[in-house]
Short mmCIF file of C-alpha atoms and ligand atoms in Angstrom, two decimals:
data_model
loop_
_atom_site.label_atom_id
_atom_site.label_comp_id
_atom_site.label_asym_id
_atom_site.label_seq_id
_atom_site.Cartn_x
_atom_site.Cartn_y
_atom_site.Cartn_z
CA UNK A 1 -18.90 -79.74 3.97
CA UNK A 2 -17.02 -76.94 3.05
CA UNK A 3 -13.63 -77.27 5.58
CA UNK A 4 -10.61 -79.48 4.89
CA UNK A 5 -9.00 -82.07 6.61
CA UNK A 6 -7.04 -80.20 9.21
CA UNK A 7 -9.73 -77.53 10.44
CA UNK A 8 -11.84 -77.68 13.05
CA UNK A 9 -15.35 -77.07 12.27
CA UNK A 10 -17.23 -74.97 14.82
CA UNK A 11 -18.90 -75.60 18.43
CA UNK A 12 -22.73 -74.35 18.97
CA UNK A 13 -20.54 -73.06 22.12
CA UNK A 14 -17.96 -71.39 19.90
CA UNK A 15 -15.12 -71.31 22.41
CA UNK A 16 -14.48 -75.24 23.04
CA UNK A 17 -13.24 -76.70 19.95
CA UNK A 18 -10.44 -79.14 20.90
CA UNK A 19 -6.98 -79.13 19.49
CA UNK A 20 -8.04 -74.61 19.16
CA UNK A 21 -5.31 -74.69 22.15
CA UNK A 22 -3.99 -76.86 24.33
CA UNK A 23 -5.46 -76.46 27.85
CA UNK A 24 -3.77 -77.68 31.32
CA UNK A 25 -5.45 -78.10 34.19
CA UNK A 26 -5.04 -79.02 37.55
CA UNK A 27 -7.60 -80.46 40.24
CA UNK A 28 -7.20 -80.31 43.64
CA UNK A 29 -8.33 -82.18 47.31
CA UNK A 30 -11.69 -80.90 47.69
CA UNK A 31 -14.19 -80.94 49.86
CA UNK A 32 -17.34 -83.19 49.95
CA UNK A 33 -19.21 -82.68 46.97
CA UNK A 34 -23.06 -82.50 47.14
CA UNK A 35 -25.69 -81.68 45.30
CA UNK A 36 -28.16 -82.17 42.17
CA UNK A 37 -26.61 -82.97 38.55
CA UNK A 38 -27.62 -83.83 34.82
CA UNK A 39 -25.18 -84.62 32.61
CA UNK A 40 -25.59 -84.32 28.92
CA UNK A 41 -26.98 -86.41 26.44
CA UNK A 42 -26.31 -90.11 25.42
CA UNK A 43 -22.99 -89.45 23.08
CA UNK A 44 -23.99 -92.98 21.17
CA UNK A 45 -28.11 -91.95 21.14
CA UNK A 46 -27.25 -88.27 19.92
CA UNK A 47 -25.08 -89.26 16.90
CA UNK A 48 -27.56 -92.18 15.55
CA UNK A 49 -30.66 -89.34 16.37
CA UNK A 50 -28.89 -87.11 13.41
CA UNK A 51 -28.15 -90.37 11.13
CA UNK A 52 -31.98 -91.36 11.66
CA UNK A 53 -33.14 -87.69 10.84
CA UNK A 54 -31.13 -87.83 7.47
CA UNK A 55 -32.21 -91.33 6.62
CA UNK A 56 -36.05 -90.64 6.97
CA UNK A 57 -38.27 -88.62 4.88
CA UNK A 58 -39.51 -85.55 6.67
CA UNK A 59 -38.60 -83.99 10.09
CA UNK A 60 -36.85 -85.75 12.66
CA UNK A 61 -36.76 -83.70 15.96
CA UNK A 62 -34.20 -84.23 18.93
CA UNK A 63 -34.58 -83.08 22.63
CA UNK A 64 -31.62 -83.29 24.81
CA UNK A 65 -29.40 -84.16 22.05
CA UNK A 66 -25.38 -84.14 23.56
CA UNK A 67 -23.78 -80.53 21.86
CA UNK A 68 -20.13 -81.92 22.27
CA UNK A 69 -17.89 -81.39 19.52
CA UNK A 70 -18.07 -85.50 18.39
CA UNK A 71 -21.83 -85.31 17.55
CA UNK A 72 -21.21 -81.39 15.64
CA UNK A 73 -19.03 -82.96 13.34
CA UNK A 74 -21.80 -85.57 12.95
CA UNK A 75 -24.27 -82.66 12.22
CA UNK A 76 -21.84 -81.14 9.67
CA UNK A 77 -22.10 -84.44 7.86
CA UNK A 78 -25.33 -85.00 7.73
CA UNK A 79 -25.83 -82.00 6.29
CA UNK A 80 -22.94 -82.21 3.68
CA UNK A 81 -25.10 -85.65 2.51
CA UNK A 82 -28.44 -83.56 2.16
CA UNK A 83 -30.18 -83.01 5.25
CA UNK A 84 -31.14 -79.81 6.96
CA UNK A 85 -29.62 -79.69 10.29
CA UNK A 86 -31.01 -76.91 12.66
CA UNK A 87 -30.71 -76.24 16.38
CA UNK A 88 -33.86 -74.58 17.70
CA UNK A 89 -32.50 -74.06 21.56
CA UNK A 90 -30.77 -76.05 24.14
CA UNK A 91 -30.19 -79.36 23.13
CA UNK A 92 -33.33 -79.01 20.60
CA UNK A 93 -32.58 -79.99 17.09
CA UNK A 94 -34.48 -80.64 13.63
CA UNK A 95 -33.13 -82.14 11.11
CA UNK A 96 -34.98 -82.62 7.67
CA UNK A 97 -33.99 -86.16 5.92
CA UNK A 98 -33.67 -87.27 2.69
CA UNK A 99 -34.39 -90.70 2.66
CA UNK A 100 -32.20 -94.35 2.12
CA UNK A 101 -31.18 -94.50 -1.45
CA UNK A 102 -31.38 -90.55 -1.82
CA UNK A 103 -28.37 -88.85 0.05
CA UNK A 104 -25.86 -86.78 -2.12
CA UNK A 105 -22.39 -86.98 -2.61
CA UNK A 106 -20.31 -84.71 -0.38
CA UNK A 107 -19.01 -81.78 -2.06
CA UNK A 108 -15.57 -81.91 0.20
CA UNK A 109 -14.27 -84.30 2.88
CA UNK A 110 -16.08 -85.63 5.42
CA UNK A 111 -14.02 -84.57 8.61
CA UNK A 112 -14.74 -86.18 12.01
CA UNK A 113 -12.61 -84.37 14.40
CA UNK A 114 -11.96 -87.10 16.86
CA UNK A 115 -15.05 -88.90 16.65
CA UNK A 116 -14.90 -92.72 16.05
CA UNK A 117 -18.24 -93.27 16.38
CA UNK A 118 -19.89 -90.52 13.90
CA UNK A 119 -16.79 -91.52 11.65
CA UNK A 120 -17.30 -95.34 11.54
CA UNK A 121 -21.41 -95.16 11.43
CA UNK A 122 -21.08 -92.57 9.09
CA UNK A 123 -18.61 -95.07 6.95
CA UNK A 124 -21.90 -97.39 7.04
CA UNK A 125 -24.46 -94.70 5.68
CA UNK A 126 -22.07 -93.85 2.72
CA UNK A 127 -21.77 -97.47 2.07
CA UNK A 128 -24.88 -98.10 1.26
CA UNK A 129 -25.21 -95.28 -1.49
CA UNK A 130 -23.27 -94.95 -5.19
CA UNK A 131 -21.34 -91.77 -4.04
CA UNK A 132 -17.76 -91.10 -3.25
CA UNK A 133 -16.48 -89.63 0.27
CA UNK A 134 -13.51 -88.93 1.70
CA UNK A 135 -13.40 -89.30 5.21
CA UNK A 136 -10.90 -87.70 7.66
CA UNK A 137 -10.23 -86.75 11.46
CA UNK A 138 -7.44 -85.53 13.80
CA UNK A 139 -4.52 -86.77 14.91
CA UNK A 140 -6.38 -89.15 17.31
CA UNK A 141 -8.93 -90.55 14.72
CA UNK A 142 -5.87 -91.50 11.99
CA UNK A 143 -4.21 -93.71 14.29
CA UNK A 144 -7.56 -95.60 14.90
CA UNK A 145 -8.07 -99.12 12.95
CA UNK A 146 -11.06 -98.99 10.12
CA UNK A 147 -10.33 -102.17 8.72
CA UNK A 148 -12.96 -103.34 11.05
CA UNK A 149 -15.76 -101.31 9.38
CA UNK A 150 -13.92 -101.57 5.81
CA UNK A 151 -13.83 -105.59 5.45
CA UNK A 152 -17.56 -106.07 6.01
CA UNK A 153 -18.27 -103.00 3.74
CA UNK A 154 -16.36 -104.02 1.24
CA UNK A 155 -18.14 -107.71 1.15
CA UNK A 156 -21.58 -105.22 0.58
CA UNK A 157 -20.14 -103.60 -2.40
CA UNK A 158 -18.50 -100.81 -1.34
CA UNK A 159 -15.17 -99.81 -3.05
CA UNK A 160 -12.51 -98.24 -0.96
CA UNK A 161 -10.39 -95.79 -3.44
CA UNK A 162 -7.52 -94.73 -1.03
CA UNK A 163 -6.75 -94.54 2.43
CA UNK A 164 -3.41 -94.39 4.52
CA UNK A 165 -1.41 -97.29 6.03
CA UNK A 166 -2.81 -100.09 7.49
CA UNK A 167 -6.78 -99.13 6.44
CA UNK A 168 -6.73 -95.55 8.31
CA UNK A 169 -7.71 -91.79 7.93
CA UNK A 170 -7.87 -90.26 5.61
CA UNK A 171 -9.59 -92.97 3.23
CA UNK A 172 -12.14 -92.62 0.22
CA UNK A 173 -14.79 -94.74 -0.49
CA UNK A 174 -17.30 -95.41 -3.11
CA UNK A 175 -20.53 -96.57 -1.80
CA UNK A 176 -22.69 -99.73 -3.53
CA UNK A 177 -24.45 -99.25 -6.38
CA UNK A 178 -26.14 -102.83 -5.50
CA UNK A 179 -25.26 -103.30 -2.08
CA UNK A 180 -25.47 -107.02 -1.16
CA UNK A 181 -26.85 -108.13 1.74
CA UNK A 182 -24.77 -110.03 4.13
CA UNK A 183 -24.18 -112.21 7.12
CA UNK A 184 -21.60 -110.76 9.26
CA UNK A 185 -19.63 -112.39 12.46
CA UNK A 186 -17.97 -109.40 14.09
CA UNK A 187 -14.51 -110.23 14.76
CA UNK A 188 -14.64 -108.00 17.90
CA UNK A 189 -18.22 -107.13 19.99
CA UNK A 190 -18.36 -103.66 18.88
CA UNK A 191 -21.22 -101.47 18.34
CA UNK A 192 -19.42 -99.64 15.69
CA UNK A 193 -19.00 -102.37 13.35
CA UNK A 194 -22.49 -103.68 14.01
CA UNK A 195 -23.95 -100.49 13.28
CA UNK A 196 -21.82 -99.48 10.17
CA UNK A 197 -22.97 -103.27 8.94
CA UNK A 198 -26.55 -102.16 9.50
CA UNK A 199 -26.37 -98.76 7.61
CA UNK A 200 -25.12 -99.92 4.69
CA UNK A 201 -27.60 -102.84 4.87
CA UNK A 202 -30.73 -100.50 4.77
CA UNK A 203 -30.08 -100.03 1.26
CA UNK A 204 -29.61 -103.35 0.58
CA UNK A 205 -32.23 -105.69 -1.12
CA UNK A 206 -32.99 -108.70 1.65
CA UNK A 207 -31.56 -109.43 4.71
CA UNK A 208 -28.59 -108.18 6.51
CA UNK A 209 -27.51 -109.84 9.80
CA UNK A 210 -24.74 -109.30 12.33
CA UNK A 211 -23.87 -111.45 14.98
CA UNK A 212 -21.67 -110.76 17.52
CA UNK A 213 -20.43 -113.01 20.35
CA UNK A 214 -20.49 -110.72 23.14
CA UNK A 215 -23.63 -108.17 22.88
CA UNK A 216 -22.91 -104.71 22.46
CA UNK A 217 -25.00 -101.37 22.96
CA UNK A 218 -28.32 -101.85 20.90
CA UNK A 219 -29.45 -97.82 20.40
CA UNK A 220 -28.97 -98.79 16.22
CA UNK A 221 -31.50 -101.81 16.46
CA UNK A 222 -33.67 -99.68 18.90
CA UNK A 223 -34.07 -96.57 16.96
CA UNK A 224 -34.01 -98.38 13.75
CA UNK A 225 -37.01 -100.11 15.35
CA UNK A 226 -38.64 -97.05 16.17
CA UNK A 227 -38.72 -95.40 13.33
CA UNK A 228 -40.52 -98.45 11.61
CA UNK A 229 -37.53 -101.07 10.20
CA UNK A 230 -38.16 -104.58 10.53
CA UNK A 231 -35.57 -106.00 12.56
CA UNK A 232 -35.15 -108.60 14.84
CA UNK A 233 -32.36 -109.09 17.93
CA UNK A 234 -32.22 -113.03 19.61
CA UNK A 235 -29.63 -114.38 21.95
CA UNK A 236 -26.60 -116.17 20.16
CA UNK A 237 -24.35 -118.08 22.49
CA UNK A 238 -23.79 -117.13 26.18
CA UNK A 239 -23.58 -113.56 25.49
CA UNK A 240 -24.18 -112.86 22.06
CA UNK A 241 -26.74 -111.63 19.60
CA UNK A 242 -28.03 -111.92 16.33
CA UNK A 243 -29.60 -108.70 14.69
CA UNK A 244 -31.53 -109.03 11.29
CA UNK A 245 -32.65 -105.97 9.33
CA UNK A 246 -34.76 -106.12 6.79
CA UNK A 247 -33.26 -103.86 4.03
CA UNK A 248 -35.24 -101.01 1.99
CA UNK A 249 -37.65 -100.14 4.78
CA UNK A 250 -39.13 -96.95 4.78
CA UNK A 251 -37.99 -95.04 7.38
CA UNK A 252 -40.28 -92.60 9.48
CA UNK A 253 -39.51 -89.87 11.46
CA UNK A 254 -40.62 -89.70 15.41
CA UNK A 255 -39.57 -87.16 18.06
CA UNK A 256 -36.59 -88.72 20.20
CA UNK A 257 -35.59 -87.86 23.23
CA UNK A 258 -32.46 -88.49 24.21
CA UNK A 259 -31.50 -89.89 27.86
CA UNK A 260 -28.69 -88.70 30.15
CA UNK A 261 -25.17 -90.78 29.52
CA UNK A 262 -24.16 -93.38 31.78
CA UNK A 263 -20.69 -92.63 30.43
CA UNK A 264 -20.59 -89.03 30.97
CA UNK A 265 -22.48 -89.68 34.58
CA UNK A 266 -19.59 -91.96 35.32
CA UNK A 267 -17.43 -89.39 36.74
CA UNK A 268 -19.60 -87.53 39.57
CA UNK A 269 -20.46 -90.79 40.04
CA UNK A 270 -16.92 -92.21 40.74
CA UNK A 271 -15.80 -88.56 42.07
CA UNK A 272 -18.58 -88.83 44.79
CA UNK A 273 -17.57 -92.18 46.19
CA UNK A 274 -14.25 -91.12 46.62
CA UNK A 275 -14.34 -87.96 47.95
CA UNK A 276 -14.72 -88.10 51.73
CA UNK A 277 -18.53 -87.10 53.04
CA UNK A 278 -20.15 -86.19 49.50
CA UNK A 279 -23.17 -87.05 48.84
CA UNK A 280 -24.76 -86.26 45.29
CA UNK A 281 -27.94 -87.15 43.06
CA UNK A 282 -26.89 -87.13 39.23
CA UNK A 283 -30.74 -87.21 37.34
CA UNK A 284 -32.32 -89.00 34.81
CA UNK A 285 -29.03 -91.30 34.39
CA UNK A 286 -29.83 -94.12 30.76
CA UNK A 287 -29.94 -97.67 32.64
CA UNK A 288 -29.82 -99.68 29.77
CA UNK A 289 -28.41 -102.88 30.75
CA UNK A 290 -25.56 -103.33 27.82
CA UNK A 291 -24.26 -99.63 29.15
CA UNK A 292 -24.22 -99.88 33.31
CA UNK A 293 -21.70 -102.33 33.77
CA UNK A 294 -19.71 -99.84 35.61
CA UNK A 295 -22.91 -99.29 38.35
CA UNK A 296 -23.13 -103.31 38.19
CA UNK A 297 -18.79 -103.42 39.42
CA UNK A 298 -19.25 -100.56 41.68
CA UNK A 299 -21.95 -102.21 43.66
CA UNK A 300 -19.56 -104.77 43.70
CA UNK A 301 -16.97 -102.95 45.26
CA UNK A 302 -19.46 -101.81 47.98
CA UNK A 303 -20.14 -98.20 46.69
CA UNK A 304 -23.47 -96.56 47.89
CA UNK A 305 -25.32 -95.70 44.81
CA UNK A 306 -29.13 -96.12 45.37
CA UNK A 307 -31.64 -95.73 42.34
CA UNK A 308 -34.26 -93.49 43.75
CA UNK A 309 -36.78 -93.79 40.70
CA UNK A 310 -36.27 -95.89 37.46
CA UNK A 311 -38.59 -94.89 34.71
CA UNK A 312 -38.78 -95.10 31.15
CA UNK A 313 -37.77 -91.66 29.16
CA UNK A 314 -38.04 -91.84 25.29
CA UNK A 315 -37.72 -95.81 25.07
CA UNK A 316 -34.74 -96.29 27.46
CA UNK A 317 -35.05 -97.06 31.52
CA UNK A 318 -33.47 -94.40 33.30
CA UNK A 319 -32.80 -93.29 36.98
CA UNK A 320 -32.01 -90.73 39.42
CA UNK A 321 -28.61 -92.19 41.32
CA UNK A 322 -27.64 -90.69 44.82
CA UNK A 323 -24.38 -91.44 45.32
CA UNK A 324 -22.10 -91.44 48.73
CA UNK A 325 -19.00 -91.66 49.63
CA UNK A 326 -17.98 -95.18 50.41
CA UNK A 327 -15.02 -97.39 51.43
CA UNK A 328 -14.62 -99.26 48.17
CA UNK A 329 -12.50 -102.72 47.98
CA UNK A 330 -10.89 -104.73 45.46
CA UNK A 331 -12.80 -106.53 42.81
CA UNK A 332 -12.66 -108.58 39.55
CA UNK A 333 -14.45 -107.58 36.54
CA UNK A 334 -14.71 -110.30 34.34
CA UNK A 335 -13.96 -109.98 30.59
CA UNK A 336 -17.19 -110.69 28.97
CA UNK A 337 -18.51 -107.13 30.74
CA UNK A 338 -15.93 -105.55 28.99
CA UNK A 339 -18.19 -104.26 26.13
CA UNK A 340 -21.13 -103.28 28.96
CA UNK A 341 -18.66 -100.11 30.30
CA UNK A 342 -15.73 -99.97 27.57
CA UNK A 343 -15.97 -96.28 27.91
CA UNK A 344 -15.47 -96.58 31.83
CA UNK A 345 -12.26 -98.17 32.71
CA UNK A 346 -10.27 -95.20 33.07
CA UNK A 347 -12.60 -94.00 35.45
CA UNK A 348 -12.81 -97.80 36.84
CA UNK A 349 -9.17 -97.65 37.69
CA UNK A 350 -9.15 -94.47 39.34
CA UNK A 351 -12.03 -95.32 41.95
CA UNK A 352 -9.97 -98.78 42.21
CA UNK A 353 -6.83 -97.07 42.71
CA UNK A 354 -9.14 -95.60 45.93
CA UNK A 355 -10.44 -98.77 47.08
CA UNK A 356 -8.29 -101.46 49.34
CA UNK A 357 -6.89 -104.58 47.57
CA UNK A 358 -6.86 -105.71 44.31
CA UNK A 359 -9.07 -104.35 40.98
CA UNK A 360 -8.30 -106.45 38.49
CA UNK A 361 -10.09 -105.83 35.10
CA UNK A 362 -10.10 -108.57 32.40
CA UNK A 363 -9.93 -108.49 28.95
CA UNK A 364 -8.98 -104.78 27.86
CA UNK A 365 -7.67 -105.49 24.13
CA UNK A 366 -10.07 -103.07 22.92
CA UNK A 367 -8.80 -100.00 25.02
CA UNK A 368 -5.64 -100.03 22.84
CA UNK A 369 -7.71 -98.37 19.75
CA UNK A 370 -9.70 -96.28 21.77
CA UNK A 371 -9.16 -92.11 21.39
CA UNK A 372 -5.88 -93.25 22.81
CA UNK A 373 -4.07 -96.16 23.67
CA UNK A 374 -6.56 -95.84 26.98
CA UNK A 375 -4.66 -99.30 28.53
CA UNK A 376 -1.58 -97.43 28.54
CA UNK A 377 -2.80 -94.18 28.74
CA UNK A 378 -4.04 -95.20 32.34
CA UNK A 379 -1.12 -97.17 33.50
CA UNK A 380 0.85 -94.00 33.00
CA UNK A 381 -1.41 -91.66 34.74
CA UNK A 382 -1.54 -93.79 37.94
CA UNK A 383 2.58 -94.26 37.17
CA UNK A 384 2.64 -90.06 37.61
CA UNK A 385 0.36 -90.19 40.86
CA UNK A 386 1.90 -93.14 43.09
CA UNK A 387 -0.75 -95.40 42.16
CA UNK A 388 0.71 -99.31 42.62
CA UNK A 389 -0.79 -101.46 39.40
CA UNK A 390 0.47 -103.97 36.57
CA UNK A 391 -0.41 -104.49 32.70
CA UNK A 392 -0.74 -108.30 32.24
CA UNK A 393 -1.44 -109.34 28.76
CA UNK A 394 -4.75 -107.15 27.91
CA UNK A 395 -5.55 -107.13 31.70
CA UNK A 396 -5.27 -104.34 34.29
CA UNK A 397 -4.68 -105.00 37.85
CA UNK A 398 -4.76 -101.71 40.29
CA UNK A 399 -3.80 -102.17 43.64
CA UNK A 400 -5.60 -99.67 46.32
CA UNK A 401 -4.51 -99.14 49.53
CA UNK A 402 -7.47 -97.93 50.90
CA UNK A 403 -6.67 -94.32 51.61
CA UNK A 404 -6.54 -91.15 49.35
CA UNK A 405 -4.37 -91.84 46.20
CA UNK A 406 -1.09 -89.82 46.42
CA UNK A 407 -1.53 -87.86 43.65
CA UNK A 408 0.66 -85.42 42.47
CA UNK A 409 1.29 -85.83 38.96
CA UNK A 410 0.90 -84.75 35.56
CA UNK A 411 -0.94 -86.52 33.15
CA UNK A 412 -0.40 -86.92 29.16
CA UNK A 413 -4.14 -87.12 28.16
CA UNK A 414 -3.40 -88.02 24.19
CA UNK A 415 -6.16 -86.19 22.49
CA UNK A 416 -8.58 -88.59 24.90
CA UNK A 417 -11.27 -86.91 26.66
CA UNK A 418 -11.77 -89.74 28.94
CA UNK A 419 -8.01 -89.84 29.87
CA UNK A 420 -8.78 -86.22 30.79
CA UNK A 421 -11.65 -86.52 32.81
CA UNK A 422 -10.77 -89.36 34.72
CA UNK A 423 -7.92 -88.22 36.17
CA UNK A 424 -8.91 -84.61 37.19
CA UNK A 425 -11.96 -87.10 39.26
CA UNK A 426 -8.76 -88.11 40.98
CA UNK A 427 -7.15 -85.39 41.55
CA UNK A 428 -10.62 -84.20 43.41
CA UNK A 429 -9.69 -87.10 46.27
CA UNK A 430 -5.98 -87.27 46.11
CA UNK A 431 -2.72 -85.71 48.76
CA UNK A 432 -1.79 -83.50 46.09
CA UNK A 433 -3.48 -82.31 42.89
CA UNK A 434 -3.14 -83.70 39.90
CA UNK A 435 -2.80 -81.97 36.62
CA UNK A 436 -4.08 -82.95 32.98
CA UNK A 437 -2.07 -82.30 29.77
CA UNK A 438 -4.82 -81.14 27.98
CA UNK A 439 -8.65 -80.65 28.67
CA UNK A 440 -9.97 -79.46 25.30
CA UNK A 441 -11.03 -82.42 24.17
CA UNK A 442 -13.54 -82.57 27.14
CA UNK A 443 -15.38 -80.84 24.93
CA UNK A 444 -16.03 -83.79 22.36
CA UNK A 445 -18.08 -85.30 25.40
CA UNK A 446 -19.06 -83.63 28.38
CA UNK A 447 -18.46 -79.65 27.25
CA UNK A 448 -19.97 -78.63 30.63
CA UNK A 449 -17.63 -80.77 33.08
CA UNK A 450 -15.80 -78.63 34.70
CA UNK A 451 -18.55 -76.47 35.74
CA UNK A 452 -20.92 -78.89 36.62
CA UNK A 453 -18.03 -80.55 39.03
CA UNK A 454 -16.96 -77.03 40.44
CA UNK A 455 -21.12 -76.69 41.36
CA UNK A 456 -20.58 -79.93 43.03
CA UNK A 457 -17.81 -78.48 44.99
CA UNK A 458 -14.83 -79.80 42.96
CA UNK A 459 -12.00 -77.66 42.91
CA UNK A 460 -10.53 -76.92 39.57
CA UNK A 461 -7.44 -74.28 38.48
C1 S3P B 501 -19.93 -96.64 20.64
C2 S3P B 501 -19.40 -97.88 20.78
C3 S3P B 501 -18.17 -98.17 21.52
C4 S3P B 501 -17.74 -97.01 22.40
C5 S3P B 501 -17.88 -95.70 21.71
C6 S3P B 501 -19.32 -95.47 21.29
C7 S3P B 501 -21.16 -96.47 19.84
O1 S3P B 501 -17.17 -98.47 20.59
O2 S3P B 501 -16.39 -97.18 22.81
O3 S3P B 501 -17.49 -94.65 22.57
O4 S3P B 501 -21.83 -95.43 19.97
O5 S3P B 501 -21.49 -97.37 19.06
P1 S3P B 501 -17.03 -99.99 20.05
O6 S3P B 501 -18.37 -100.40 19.65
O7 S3P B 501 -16.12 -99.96 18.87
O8 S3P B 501 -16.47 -100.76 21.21
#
């Protein structure tokens, strides 16, 4: 990849890339919202469908892939480690792998933007080849913690050269030249980890395992599956799992299709229930079970959200979810869902902060080393709109009163697209608008929120 450290790479949209300009915004009481939406593709699915296209032989092709900034930079490095990356149309893509064992060394650094994801499963694929890569990021991606992917990487062989204080961007690795197999206890539940682990170990001779104590998504073990690996998942503890991959498989390319994001779909969703008399259907919505923990807590809090037809749509359930308004009340979400809707607390507290009584949401450690410092990032937001609530330990507690939020306040979003996009949903329901530092990094996500809410009726300036 040919751009350093501190540019920006470019958008198949051209005009969105974050951090090209800082962009305020301001949402505003609207009126019920109602109609038909799809959001964009799985953010988690669309950067493993570009790593599975470079690590097979042959042509990979991609429908619906998500063409946020996160999964571009993803693109860019596939491409920088050998593979043809092309976009035929509208979410269509075809990318033309090289193989496990066969990738080539980067001719300049590997840079991420703000995507930990791409950045941290990327970290895996490297690791399991003899090159060198430097990878780098914004602002937001060199506070976040890589130890966690580092320490099991470096128990497979992999050498790490440099990188900054305390194990962060930028850093420069060497990848095995005889990665090891291993058997790795993640000392979080993180799909990140588990995946990077599983990279690296598909170069490895034998059998790599992870197990985690809390399951986390499984798209890695179900594409990895797919495209012919040997690998097995069982239950380990009350809520835990034990992948095994067989290393050196040969890898072969199939179509994938990639389903709508529960994460992305979380905010009509949320912005429908609290918005007095909307009514909305968002389409084709991924129901995998280890990513709707948000639908599970808002049934719980009484929202109406019916599933009109659940289906399967390239090997994941989906569903069409109307969604009404509703009076939502207090609930508590237990800790152990915590890695079933990570991405969705800031959304989470804003319908609480809608709802009467008490939210209180157990267990949040791991929304410190998020985009942002999300825990905080959200206590501050509802600080700046009236919005009663309480940091306790890890744990967030949002007290609702029942009625519209008061609003009226102006957010510091932190490079965090969810930070953004949560609280412009608020400002949709509240007295008085709320406004957003920044929206550009909307665009690592969900490029096409703000127009797909203003069809809904949302009211945006
Ligand atoms: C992701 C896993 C989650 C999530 C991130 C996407 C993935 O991170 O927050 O947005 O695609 O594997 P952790 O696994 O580190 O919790």
């Amino acid at each position: 990849m040919a751009h350093g450290p501190s540019s920006h790479g470019s958008s198949v949209h051209g005009s969105s890339a974050p951090g090209a300009g800082i962009r305020p915004m301001q949402a505003g009481k609207s009126p019920a919202l109602s109609g038909t939406c799809t959001v964009p593709g799985d953010k988690s699915i669309s950067h493993r469908s570009l790593i599975l296209g470079l690590l097979a032989v042959g042509e990979t092709t991609v429908s619906g892939l998500l063409e946020g900034e996160d999964v571009m930079r993803t693109a860019a490095a596939a491409r920088a480690l050998g593979a043809t990356v092309d976009h035929l149309g509208p979410g269509a893509w075809r990318v033309l792998g090289m193989g496990v064992g066969t990738l080539l060394e980067p001719k300049g650094v590997l840079d991420f933007g703000n995507a930990g994801t791409g950045s941290r499963l990327m970290m895996g694929v490297i690791g399991g080849h003899p090159i060198t890569a430097t990878i780098d990021g914004d602002a937001s991606l060199r506070k976040r913690p890589m130890g966690r992917i580092l320490d099991p990487l470096r128990k497979m062989g992999v050498e790490v050269i440099s990188a900054a204080d305390g194990n962060r961007c930028p850093l420069t690795i060497r990848g095995a030249h005889d990665c090891i197999p291993i058997e790795y206890v993640t000392p979080v539940p993180s799909a990140q980890i588990k995946s990077a682990v599983l990279f690296c170990g598909l170069n490895a001779p034998g059998e790599t395992t992870v197990i985690e104590a809390e399951a986390s998504r499984d798209h890695t073990e179900k594409m990895l599956a797919y495209f012919g690996a040997e690998i097995r998942s069982e239950n380990h503890g009350a809520h835990g799992r034990k992948v095994t991959l067989k290393g050196r498989p040969e890898l072969t390319p199939r179509p994938i299709v990639v389903p709508a994001d529960p994460s992305s779909a979380a905010f009509p969703i949320v912005a429908a229930l609290i918005v007095p008399g909307s009514e909305i259907t968002v389409r084709s919505v991924m129901m995998n079970p280890l990513r709707i923990g948000l639908i599970t807590t808002l049934l719980e809090m009484g929202a109406d959200i019916t599933e009109l037809e659940r289906r399967i749509e390239g090997g994941e359930e989906v569903a069409d979810l109307r969604v009404r308004h509703s009076a939502l009340k207090g609930v508590f979400v237990p800790a152990e869902r915590a890695p079933s809707m990570i991405d969705e607390y800031p959304v989470l507290a804003v319908a609480a902060a809608f709802a009467s009584g008490e939210t209180r949401m157990n267990g949040l450690q791991e929304l410190r080393v998020k985009e942002s410092d999300r825990l905080q990032a959200v206590a501050d937001g509802l600080a700046a709109n009236g919005v009663q609530h309480e940091i306790v330990g890890d744990d967030l507690i949002v007290s609702g009163k029942g009625v519209r939020a008061p609003g009226g306040g102006l957010v510091a979003t932190h490079m965090d697209h969810r930070i953004a996009m949560s609280f412009l949903v608020m400002g949709l329901a509240s007295e008085k608008p709320v406004g957003v530092d920044d929206t550009s990094f909307i665009a690592t996500s969900f490029p096409d929120f703000v127009p797909l809410m203003t069809r809904l009726g949302g009211v945006f300036s």
